Short mmCIF file of C-alpha atoms in Angstrom, two decimals:
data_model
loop_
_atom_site.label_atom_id
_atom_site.label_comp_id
_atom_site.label_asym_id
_atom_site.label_seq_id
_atom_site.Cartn_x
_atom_site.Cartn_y
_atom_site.Cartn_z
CA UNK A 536 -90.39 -59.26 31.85
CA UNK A 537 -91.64 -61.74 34.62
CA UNK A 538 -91.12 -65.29 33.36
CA UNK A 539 -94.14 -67.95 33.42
CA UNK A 540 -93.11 -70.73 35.70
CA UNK A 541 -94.41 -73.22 32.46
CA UNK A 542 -94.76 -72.01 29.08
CA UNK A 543 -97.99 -72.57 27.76
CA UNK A 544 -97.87 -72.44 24.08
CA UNK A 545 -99.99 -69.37 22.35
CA UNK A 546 -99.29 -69.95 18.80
CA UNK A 547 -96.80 -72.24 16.55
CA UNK A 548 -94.93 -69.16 15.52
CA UNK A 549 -94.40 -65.47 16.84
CA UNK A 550 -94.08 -63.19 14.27
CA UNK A 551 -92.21 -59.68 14.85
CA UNK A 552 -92.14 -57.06 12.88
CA UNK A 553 -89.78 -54.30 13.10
CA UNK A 554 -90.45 -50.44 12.77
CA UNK A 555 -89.68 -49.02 9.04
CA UNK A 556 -86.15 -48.75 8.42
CA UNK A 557 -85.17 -50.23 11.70
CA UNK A 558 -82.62 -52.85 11.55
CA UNK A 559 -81.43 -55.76 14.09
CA UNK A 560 -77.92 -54.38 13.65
CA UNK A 561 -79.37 -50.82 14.81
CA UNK A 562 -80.15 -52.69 18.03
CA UNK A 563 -76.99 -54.08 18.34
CA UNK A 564 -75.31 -50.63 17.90
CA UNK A 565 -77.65 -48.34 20.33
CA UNK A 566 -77.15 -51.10 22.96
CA UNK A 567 -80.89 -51.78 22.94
CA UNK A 568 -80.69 -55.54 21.97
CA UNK A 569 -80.01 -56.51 25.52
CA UNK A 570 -83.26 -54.91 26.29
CA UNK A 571 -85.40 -56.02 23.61
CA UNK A 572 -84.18 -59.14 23.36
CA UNK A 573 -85.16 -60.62 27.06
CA UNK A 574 -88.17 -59.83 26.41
CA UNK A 575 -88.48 -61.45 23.04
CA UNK A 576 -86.68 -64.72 24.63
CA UNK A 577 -89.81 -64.77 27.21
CA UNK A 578 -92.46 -64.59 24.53
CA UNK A 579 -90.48 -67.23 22.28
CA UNK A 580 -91.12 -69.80 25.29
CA UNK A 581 -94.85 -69.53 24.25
CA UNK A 582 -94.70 -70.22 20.34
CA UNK A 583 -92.68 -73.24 18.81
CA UNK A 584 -90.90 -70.86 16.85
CA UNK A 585 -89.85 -67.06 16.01
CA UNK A 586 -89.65 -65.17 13.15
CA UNK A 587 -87.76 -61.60 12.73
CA UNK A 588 -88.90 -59.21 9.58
CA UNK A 589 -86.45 -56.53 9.75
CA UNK A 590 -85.41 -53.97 7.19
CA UNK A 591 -81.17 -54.90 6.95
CA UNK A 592 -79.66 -56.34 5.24
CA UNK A 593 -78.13 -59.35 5.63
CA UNK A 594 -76.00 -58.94 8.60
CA UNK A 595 -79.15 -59.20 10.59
CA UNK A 596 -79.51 -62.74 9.07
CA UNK A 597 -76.40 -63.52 10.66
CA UNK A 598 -76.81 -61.27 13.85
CA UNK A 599 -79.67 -63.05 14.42
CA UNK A 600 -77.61 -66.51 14.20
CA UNK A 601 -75.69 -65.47 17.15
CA UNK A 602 -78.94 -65.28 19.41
CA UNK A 603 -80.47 -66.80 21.90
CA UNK A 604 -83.02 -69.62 19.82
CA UNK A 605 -81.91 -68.69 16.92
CA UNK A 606 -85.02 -67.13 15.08
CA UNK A 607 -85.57 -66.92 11.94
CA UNK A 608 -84.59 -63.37 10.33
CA UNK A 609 -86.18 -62.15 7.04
CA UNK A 610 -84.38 -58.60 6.10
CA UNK A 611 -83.38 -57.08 3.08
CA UNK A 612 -80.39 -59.00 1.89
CA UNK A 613 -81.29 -58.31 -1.84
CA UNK A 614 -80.84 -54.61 -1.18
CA UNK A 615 -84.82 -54.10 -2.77
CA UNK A 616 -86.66 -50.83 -2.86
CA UNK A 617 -88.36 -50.25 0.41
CA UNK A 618 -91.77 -50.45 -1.22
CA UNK A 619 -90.81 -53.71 -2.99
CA UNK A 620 -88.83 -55.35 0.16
CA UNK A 621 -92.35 -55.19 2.04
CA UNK A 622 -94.36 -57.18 -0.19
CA UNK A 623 -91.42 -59.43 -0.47
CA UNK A 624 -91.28 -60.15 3.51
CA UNK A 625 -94.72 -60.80 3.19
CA UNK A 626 -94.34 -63.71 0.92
CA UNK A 627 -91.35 -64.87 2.73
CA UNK A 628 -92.70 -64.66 6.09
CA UNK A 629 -96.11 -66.56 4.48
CA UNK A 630 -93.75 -69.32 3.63
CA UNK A 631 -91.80 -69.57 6.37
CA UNK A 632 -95.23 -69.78 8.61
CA UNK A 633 -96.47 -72.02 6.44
CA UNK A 634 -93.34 -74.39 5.99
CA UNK A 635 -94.09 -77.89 7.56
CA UNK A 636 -97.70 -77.16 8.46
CA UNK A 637 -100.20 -79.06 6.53
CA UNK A 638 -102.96 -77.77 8.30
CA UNK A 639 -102.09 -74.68 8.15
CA UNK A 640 -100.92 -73.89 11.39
CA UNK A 641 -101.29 -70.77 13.86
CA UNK A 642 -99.27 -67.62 14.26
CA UNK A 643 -99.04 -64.59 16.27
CA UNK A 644 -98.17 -61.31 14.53
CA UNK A 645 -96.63 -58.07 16.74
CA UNK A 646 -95.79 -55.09 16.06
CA UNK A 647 -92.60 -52.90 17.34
CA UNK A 648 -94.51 -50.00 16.49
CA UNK A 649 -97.48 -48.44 14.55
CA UNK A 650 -95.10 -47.77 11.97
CA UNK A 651 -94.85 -50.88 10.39
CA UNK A 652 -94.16 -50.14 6.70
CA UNK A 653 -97.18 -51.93 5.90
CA UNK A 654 -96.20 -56.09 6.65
CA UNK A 655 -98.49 -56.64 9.61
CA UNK A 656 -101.81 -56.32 7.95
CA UNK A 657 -101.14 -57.88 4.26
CA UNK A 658 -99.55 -60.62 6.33
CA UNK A 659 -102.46 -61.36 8.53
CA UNK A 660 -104.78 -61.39 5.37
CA UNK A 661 -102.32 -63.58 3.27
CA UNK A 662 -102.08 -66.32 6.28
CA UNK A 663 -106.02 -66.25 7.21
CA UNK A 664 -106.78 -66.49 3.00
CA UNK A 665 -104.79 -69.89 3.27
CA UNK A 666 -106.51 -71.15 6.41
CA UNK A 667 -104.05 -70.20 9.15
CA UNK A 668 -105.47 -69.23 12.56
CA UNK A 669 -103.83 -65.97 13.30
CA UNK A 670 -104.36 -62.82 15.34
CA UNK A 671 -102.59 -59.67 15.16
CA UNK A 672 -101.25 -57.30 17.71
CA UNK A 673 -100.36 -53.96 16.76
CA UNK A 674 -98.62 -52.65 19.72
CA UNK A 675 -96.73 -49.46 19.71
CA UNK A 676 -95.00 -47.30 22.12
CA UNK A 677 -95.50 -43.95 20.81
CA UNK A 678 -97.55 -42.13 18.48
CA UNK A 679 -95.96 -41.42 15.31
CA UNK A 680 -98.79 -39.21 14.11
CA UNK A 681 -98.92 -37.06 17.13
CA UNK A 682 -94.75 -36.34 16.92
CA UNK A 683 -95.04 -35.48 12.97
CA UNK A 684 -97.99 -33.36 13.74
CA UNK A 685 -95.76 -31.27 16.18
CA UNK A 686 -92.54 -31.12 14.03
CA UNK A 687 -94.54 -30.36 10.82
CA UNK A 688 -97.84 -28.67 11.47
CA UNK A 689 -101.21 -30.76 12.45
CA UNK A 690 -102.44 -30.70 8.45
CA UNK A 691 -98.94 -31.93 7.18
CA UNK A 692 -98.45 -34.89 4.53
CA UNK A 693 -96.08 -36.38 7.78
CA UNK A 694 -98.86 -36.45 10.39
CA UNK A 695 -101.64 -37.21 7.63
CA UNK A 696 -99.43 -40.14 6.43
CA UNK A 697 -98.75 -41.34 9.95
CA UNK A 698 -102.26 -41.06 11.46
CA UNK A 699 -103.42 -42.94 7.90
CA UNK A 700 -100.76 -45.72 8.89
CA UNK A 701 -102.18 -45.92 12.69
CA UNK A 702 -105.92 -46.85 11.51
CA UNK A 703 -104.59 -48.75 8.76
CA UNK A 704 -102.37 -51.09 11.55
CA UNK A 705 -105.58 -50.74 14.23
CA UNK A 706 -108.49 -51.32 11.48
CA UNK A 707 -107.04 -55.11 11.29
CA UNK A 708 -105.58 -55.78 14.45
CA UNK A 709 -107.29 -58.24 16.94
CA UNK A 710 -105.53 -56.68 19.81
CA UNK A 711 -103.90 -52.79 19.92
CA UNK A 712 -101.11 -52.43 22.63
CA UNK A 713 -99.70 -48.99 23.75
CA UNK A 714 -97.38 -47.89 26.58
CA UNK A 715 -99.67 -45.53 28.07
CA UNK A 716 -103.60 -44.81 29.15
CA UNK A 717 -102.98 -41.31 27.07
CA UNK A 718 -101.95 -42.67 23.72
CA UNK A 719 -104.53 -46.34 24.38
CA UNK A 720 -107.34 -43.50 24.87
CA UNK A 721 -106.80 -41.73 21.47
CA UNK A 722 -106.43 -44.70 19.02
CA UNK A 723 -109.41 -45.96 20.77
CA UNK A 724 -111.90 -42.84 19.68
CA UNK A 725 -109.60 -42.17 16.94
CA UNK A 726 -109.71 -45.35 14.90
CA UNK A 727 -113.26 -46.94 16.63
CA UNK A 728 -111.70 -49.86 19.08
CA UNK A 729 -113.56 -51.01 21.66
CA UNK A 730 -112.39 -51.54 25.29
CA UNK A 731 -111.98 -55.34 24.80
CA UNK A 732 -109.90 -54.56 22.25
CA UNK A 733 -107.23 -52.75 24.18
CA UNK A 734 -104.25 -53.30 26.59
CA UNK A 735 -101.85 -50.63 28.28
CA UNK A 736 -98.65 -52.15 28.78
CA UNK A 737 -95.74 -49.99 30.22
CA UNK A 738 -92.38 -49.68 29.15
CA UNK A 739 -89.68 -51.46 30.84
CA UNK A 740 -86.18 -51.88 31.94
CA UNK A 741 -84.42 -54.49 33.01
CA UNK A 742 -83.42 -54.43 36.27
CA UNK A 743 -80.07 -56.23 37.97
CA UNK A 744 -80.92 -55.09 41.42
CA UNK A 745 -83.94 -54.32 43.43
CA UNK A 746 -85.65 -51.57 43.16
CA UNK A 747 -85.88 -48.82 45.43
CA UNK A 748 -88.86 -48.09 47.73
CA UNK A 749 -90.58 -45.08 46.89
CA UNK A 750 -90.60 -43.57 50.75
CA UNK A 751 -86.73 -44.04 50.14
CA UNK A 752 -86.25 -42.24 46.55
CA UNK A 753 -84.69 -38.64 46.38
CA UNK A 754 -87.22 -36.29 46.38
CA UNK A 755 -85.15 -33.24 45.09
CA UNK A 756 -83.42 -35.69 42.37
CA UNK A 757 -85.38 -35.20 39.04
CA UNK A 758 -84.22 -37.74 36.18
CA UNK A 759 -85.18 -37.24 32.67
CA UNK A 760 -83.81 -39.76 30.13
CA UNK A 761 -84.00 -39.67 26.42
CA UNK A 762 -82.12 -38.95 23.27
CA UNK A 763 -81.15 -35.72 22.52
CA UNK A 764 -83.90 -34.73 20.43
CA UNK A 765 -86.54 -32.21 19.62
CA UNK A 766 -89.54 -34.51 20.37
CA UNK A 767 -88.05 -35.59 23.47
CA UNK A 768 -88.83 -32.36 24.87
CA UNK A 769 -86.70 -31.46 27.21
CA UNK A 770 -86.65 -28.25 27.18
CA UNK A 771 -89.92 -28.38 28.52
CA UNK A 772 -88.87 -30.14 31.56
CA UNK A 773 -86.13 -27.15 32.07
CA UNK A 774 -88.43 -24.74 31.65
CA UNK A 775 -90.92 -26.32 34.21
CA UNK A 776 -88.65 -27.09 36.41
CA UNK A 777 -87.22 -22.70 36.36
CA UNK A 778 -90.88 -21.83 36.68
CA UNK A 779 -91.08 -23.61 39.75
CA UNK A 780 -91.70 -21.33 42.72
CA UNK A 781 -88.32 -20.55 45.25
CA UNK A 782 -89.21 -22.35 48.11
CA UNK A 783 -89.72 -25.61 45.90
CA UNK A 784 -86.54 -25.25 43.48
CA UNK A 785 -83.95 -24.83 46.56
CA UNK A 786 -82.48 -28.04 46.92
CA UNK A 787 -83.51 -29.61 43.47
CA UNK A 788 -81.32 -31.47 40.90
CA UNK A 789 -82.36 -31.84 37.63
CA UNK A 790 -80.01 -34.35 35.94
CA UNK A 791 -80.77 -34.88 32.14
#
């Protein structure tokens, strides 16, 4: 994340919401809270304050304790039914927003991914019904829809569920955010956004030393990284990489 020389202030409060079932302790233990977190710390310089919704329980309330700024962390600590937690973070994260804020306020809600169990929306219409400005941004990095329909079949309850989900998220979101031209393309004439209403913002890493040059990078060195799974696909890349003709597999290295 590049860092804004001065912070000029978007919103009073940043609201994230995490995927379904994804916990800030399932961060913590896949190593990816390093990651995520720098480049939550750079959008909590623009809002006066930051609110988590995860789905823990409440060792994410005091996970979140031991970070940088200290946000605010709404999770399941009352061990609820899935379906009942949501509308529950709703109301919590509608008072929290609203806490201190006689005129209502303003807020930014974002999305980890499409899959949001639901919170984004119902939140955005619960905070504008009571006079807050807000705006929501349902980014994503993948395509939940398009991975079910491969596992399970294109006309399978997983893939019907997810795609309903997608437009659901994209129907009431002021601004939809994917990793990729690809996946921006397909919400766009799937779910009617216009143009305007669109941003493709790559993944990232964070980097502790400069990168290398592409006229200097390893030609015959092919890197795929990933988890271990069937969506990841890598089979594919083995199998392209054996089909490729003699003279342009000797010397290659595929390392996985």
């Amino acid at each position: 994340p590049v860092r804004a020389s001065s912070a000029e202030r978007i919103a009073d409060t940043l609201v994230v919401i995490f995927t379904r079932g994804v916990a800030l302790r399932d961060w913590e233990r896949s190593g990816l809270l390093a990651r995520e977190w720098a480049m939550l710390e750079t959008l909590r310089e623009h809002y006066e304050r930051l609110i988590l919704v995860t789905h823990g329980d409440g060792e994410d309330a005091r996970l979140g304790a031991t970070l940088a700024g200290s946000p605010a962390v709404i999770c399941n600590d009352k061990g609820l039914d899935p379906v009942v937690y949501a509308g529950d973070a709703v109301e919590r994260a509608f008072a929290m927003v609203r806490e201190g804020r006689p005129d209502g306020g303003s807020c930014v809600i974002k999305t980890n991914q499409m899959d949001d169990a639901g919170i984004a929306d119902a939140l955005l219409f619960r905070l504008r019904g009571a006079g807050v400005r807000s705006a929501l941004i349902a980014r994503g990095g993948y395509l939940r829809s398009r991975f079910e329909a491969k596992l399970h079949g294109s006309s399978s309850r997983e893939a019907i569920d997810a795609g309903r989900d997608e437009r659901r998220l994209c129907a009431a979101a002021d601004l939809v955010v994917g990793t990729t031209g690809v996946m921006i393309d397909e919400l766009a004439w799937r779910c009617e956004i216009g143009a305007q209403h669109t941003r493709v913002i790559p993944n990232y890493v964070l980097c502790t030393s400069e990168m290398t040059k592409a006229e200097d990078r390893d030609d015959a060195h092919i890197l795929c990284a990933g988890r271990l799974i069937p969506r990841k696909q890598f089979d594919v890349v083995i199998r392209a990489v054996a089909a490729l003709p003699p003279a342009m597999r000797e010397g290659r290295r595929l390392e996985i």
